[in-house]
């Protein structure tokens, strides 16, 4: 513990040579906030591809020990990069082009990725992640696990919601119970392992679990762990999802949401977190999310200086951005998302495993990555994404092999091929391009794929009812492998759209959930992944990227593999 | 009567011949030397020649597409995607590695067939409804007119989008949707014309002679209201092709990889920032030229049929 | 006149009911479960059932219709399934953006069409006429999505003069608002500019061929004077039609233009809510557009009689 503390100190010292006064302030802050120092991880965003084998460190470490493990890197972790740069400039309003409008600003009801981009800047969660996917403290300053079925969280003192009310153990209990029982709650399955929440004292809260549940902390990083003001919820009632006034504790306060146009957040002047140098966070005065659904428009707005940040940059424009055209900074990092398609294993033709494998062999993932994604991202070899601690870079189950594909067709009793319908989301040129290339590739193996363009909601409905043959639907990804696998491949899982059932996979997924040992979990997930690929209920194509596309004046931007943009440490040069 | 001038079709010139347009009288039809006159009219109308020629060319190309030496318009070679115009690809290649020129020609097949079929649906249904309403009047007229009013109350493109969304995105459904959207304009036009023709002496005479209603409608009224309807049909064709492109643009039209102009423009527009302009240029020019041709064709036919505007 | 207006308004009622039934049936026929759009990626059967019940979507369609109609008569069009914003609020919040874009488009089209029509009518069959006619024909022949894309390419992408999309409220930053208004209003106005030119031209020609104009000319008045003094005045009826029509055309074009330019108006709301199967919003927006459409037609008809007393409204076929 102490050793880690001093290594952190050393890091500061080397970076900030000479800035003694700042250093002292920083250290004091660190000592005050960090009850029990663990590891402060490297902070500079790594270049694409290099983080693949990261992991190993603190992620889910809480589970590693059985009784008194604690994680508590400095709250300064994510912002040390900014501090390293020395002076930061305070103030300025930032505009970000957002790919889609949000639909609900209540973490309980939220179901869209873009909403998380807004949430992370106005709400704080109990725990957070750093850019290496390690779990770090946030509203919970530290935690212990007295036994595998309980967690005790010590909360950060003196934190207030934007409406002025106190954040405390009662608020935690209120939020968790609301997520578990609220009408239309989308959080139920993520925290279903929690049996009860006990308020021990105003700053201590205990979660009693039904069964040991390793992914809990990872789930609490996202919406299930976001704390909103009970007073605000009660006051706003049905309006809350559209106008969450005063609800968060985060670096920015909600101001307004004008549907399909913009969302405005302004600086929380009394935000409780400080940067490594002891300066108040955040640095910016205001953040405006402009909804610009057209991808070309989004990028053009960035180039013309009408916005400073753009999310979801189309990969076709990356080569141009990389060449330094325009005043745009571009970086990317493999993300936790995976893309590919479901095959319905409950009906013909994909009832026959050999025919599913034939499809898996017929597909040329490299060609798709190159043509559709201009080489951005990575080939997917399973649900475990490259940034995960469970990822194995040497695992490559399928490469294109037309002879194998034809052999599998023969094995499946369709030596001259077969045909199936692929449901594809309407209106997105990129998805349709991918579908047409898939069609051409399968055609070479003698498999006829018919493209059916449908509204996304209709596809989800068909998947649910197993009323489909193939469905090109990806997954935005979760930071723990459980979030990418359990519901997708466990028998009867909510997202098990293929209707896949393999008792051995079920057992492995259950075992990994209950296990406290990360190495053991890794083995289980990798074994399950192999079986899933052998059975091929889902054909994996590629993993996405988290991207940074910003104006040159934007500083202190940290890329996270979850592709969510945090503005707490961003400032303007 | 003013409503007859109001086309429900966005972007379409609502210059449907107003009811003022004097109809070709039955006598004119039997005049000798009609063909000679027609020929001289055609010669005097360069627009007719230009529009007609282009439409003929694109129609012939579309019909002959299967026998022309064109590369496969549906299957591409992904390693050959994004090639600029040149030897291998006359108009360049698209994002799936297909020949843009081939897709433009094959796309014309889809656009033209949607145009002709949907206008036929609108023409036949609309004209029948209008005839009945105009001829019988009374509650038949009331019922039909209210129905047409209700259809007209929708912005046309919104109606087409809703119907296609409801029926499912398929070629025949786009035809049906665009056909339905075309009904009101033909119904209104034929109703107005029928009202006028009905009041003529020879119809009164036919009625007095006890001719069957069906006979009167078919033999005496229909031929006399046909010409403005034909002009409208030509203009509606332009609209129908545009509407099909819009539906495909929104992903509600024909399914890929079937080539259509609207879909190809939508696929291509994102690549303008990559300077892959040829992907949008091919289908874009094709659609513009086609609609342009139908419009000038309709214009010139109207000028010819309407003696007053012919020589002024 | 008063009786006429009342009669017309009364006739609107059954049409509106018919429209509402068509919309209702169309939305319910549309495949895709709205609950799924509400829940998105998340998927929990219990939550689905809860929401279906809460939103009343488990009832038979005729029952849903009657319930909806009952509330709609009282001015309550329900709430968006997606974000539970009241439909009336969603519509009125977006109305200013659409009205602004619409007015700008009408202005653009008048600025282009009136001079073009005058030139081509006066100098009939001249080269100028040919050019003006061709321009207007080309304008009619360009799909507005294609024009929108072209404008973005040229003015935002190559020359970086105008923003390629988005909206700034007038009150917030007038300059930025106008900067973002230019391209969409051209894209939206072009088609009606073309239509106007053609219509106004033929209306002017019609008037110019009348006997009294010939007389005026024979008396030696200059063509410009004849045009402005006699012809233009008499071409007012077509002009009124045009303005009435324009609002219709603009409303139509708005669906695509607003979508391409990320313009937060009624058109974008309609297209998005169809995509999202957001039943209450679709119903509200379509019904509102229908009412607007019909009212505009009525106003146009009434204004005819004001301009030209010879037209008696009583005989008009409604």
Tab-separated table of N, CA, C and O in Angstrom, chain A residues 463-502:
chain	number	residue	atom	x	y	z
A	463	UNK	N	-36.044	-11.247	-33.515
A	463	UNK	CA	-35.015	-12.009	-32.815
A	463	UNK	C	-35.596	-12.603	-31.543
A	463	UNK	O	-35.375	-13.767	-31.212
A	464	UNK	N	-36.352	-11.771	-30.853
A	464	UNK	CA	-36.977	-12.159	-29.609
A	464	UNK	C	-37.877	-13.372	-29.781
A	464	UNK	O	-37.868	-14.299	-28.978
A	465	UNK	N	-38.664	-13.319	-30.853
A	465	UNK	CA	-39.649	-14.374	-31.092
A	465	UNK	C	-39.068	-15.525	-31.892
A	465	UNK	O	-39.802	-16.413	-32.305
A	466	UNK	N	-37.785	-15.472	-32.168
A	466	UNK	CA	-37.110	-16.498	-32.982
A	466	UNK	C	-37.801	-16.636	-34.339
A	466	UNK	O	-37.964	-17.719	-34.873
A	467	UNK	N	-38.245	-15.509	-34.846
A	467	UNK	CA	-38.949	-15.469	-36.113
A	467	UNK	C	-37.999	-14.913	-37.181
A	467	UNK	O	-38.253	-13.874	-37.788
A	468	UNK	N	-36.849	-15.568	-37.342
A	468	UNK	CA	-35.847	-15.067	-38.285
A	468	UNK	C	-34.899	-16.190	-38.636
A	468	UNK	O	-34.935	-17.263	-38.026
A	469	UNK	N	-34.045	-15.949	-39.629
A	469	UNK	CA	-33.000	-16.917	-39.969
A	469	UNK	C	-31.622	-16.376	-39.613
A	469	UNK	O	-30.850	-17.008	-38.919
A	470	UNK	N	-31.339	-15.144	-40.094
A	470	UNK	CA	-30.105	-14.476	-39.699
A	470	UNK	C	-30.409	-13.040	-39.345
A	470	UNK	O	-31.308	-12.448	-39.934
A	471	UNK	N	-29.702	-12.467	-38.385
A	471	UNK	CA	-29.940	-11.079	-37.996
A	471	UNK	C	-28.634	-10.357	-37.725
A	471	UNK	O	-27.880	-10.735	-36.830
A	472	UNK	N	-28.374	-9.326	-38.525
A	472	UNK	CA	-27.116	-8.578	-38.399
A	472	UNK	C	-27.253	-7.541	-37.282
A	472	UNK	O	-27.622	-6.405	-37.523
A	473	UNK	N	-26.990	-7.965	-36.063
A	473	UNK	CA	-27.149	-7.075	-34.910
A	473	UNK	C	-25.924	-7.234	-34.013
A	473	UNK	O	-25.585	-8.347	-33.619
A	474	UNK	N	-25.278	-6.134	-33.707
A	474	UNK	CA	-24.090	-6.172	-32.864
A	474	UNK	C	-24.421	-5.873	-31.410
A	474	UNK	O	-25.582	-5.836	-31.007
A	475	UNK	N	-23.389	-5.669	-30.631
A	475	UNK	CA	-23.570	-5.400	-29.197
A	475	UNK	C	-22.580	-4.309	-28.800
A	475	UNK	O	-21.390	-4.421	-29.111
A	476	UNK	N	-23.073	-3.275	-28.120
A	476	UNK	CA	-22.200	-2.152	-27.789
A	476	UNK	C	-21.130	-2.542	-26.778
A	476	UNK	O	-20.123	-1.873	-26.629
A	477	UNK	N	-21.349	-3.670	-26.077
A	477	UNK	CA	-20.295	-4.189	-25.215
A	477	UNK	C	-20.337	-3.675	-23.797
A	477	UNK	O	-20.829	-2.593	-23.514
A	478	UNK	N	-19.858	-4.514	-22.911
A	478	UNK	CA	-19.758	-4.134	-21.502
A	478	UNK	C	-18.329	-4.407	-21.065
A	478	UNK	O	-17.621	-5.204	-21.674
A	479	UNK	N	-17.914	-3.761	-19.976
A	479	UNK	CA	-16.508	-3.844	-19.610
A	479	UNK	C	-16.125	-5.186	-19.003
A	479	UNK	O	-14.985	-5.594	-19.056
A	480	UNK	N	-17.085	-5.893	-18.432
A	480	UNK	CA	-16.789	-7.225	-17.908
A	480	UNK	C	-17.239	-8.255	-18.950
A	480	UNK	O	-18.295	-8.104	-19.564
A	481	UNK	N	-16.455	-9.327	-19.153
A	481	UNK	CA	-16.836	-10.319	-20.175
A	481	UNK	C	-18.233	-10.876	-19.941
A	481	UNK	O	-18.928	-11.239	-20.885
A	482	UNK	N	-18.645	-10.921	-18.682
A	482	UNK	CA	-19.979	-11.412	-18.372
A	482	UNK	C	-21.036	-10.638	-19.165
A	482	UNK	O	-21.998	-11.218	-19.663
A	483	UNK	N	-20.836	-9.343	-19.268
A	483	UNK	CA	-21.795	-8.493	-19.971
A	483	UNK	C	-21.825	-8.731	-21.472
A	483	UNK	O	-22.746	-8.300	-22.156
A	484	UNK	N	-20.781	-9.378	-21.999
A	484	UNK	CA	-20.759	-9.692	-23.424
A	484	UNK	C	-21.159	-11.128	-23.707
A	484	UNK	O	-21.281	-11.520	-24.846
A	485	UNK	N	-21.305	-11.946	-22.632
A	485	UNK	CA	-21.508	-13.376	-22.865
A	485	UNK	C	-22.731	-13.971	-22.179
A	485	UNK	O	-23.483	-14.704	-22.797
A	486	UNK	N	-22.925	-13.648	-20.916
A	486	UNK	CA	-23.924	-14.378	-20.136
A	486	UNK	C	-25.308	-14.348	-20.777
A	486	UNK	O	-25.878	-15.378	-21.107
A	487	UNK	N	-25.840	-13.136	-20.982
A	487	UNK	CA	-27.182	-13.031	-21.534
A	487	UNK	C	-27.265	-13.424	-22.999
A	487	UNK	O	-28.329	-13.696	-23.513
A	488	UNK	N	-26.112	-13.440	-23.665
A	488	UNK	CA	-26.132	-13.753	-25.094
A	488	UNK	C	-26.085	-15.246	-25.385
A	488	UNK	O	-26.608	-15.690	-26.389
A	489	UNK	N	-25.428	-16.009	-24.507
A	489	UNK	CA	-25.196	-17.410	-24.871
A	489	UNK	C	-25.675	-18.417	-23.831
A	489	UNK	O	-25.633	-19.611	-24.044
A	490	UNK	N	-26.128	-17.930	-22.675
A	490	UNK	CA	-26.685	-18.840	-21.677
A	490	UNK	C	-28.086	-19.260	-22.148
A	490	UNK	O	-28.830	-18.458	-22.721
A	491	UNK	N	-28.445	-20.520	-21.888
A	491	UNK	CA	-29.768	-21.005	-22.269
A	491	UNK	C	-30.846	-20.078	-21.700
A	491	UNK	O	-30.858	-19.808	-20.499
A	492	UNK	N	-31.692	-19.571	-22.568
A	492	UNK	CA	-32.784	-18.706	-22.110
A	492	UNK	C	-32.379	-17.294	-21.745
A	492	UNK	O	-33.197	-16.533	-21.227
A	493	UNK	N	-31.137	-16.914	-21.997
A	493	UNK	CA	-30.692	-15.560	-21.654
A	493	UNK	C	-31.481	-14.496	-22.412
A	493	UNK	O	-31.971	-14.745	-23.505
A	494	UNK	N	-31.581	-13.302	-21.820
A	494	UNK	CA	-32.386	-12.242	-22.429
A	494	UNK	C	-31.930	-11.882	-23.836
A	494	UNK	O	-32.728	-11.519	-24.678
A	495	UNK	N	-30.635	-11.903	-24.057
A	495	UNK	CA	-30.136	-11.547	-25.374
A	495	UNK	C	-29.709	-12.761	-26.185
A	495	UNK	O	-29.022	-12.626	-27.182
A	496	UNK	N	-30.111	-13.931	-25.720
A	496	UNK	CA	-29.760	-15.147	-26.455
A	496	UNK	C	-30.704	-15.296	-27.644
A	496	UNK	O	-31.591	-16.144	-27.674
A	497	UNK	N	-30.498	-14.439	-28.633
A	497	UNK	CA	-31.425	-14.373	-29.754
A	497	UNK	C	-31.328	-15.563	-30.678
A	497	UNK	O	-32.245	-15.848	-31.427
A	498	UNK	N	-30.191	-16.263	-30.644
A	498	UNK	CA	-30.042	-17.431	-31.507
A	498	UNK	C	-30.862	-18.604	-31.004
A	498	UNK	O	-31.095	-19.550	-31.733
A	499	UNK	N	-31.263	-18.554	-29.734
A	499	UNK	CA	-31.939	-19.701	-29.144
A	499	UNK	C	-30.944	-20.807	-28.844
A	499	UNK	O	-31.252	-21.987	-28.840
A	500	UNK	N	-29.718	-20.383	-28.570
A	500	UNK	CA	-28.602	-21.310	-28.371
A	500	UNK	C	-28.674	-21.940	-26.985
A	500	UNK	O	-29.020	-21.260	-26.018
A	501	UNK	N	-28.342	-23.224	-26.917
A	501	UNK	CA	-28.333	-23.878	-25.623
A	501	UNK	C	-27.261	-24.954	-25.593
A	501	UNK	O	-27.284	-25.891	-26.379
A	502	UNK	N	-26.299	-24.770	-24.700
A	502	UNK	CA	-25.237	-25.751	-24.529
A	502	UNK	C	-24.951	-25.836	-23.036
A	502	UNK	O	-24.426	-24.889	-22.450
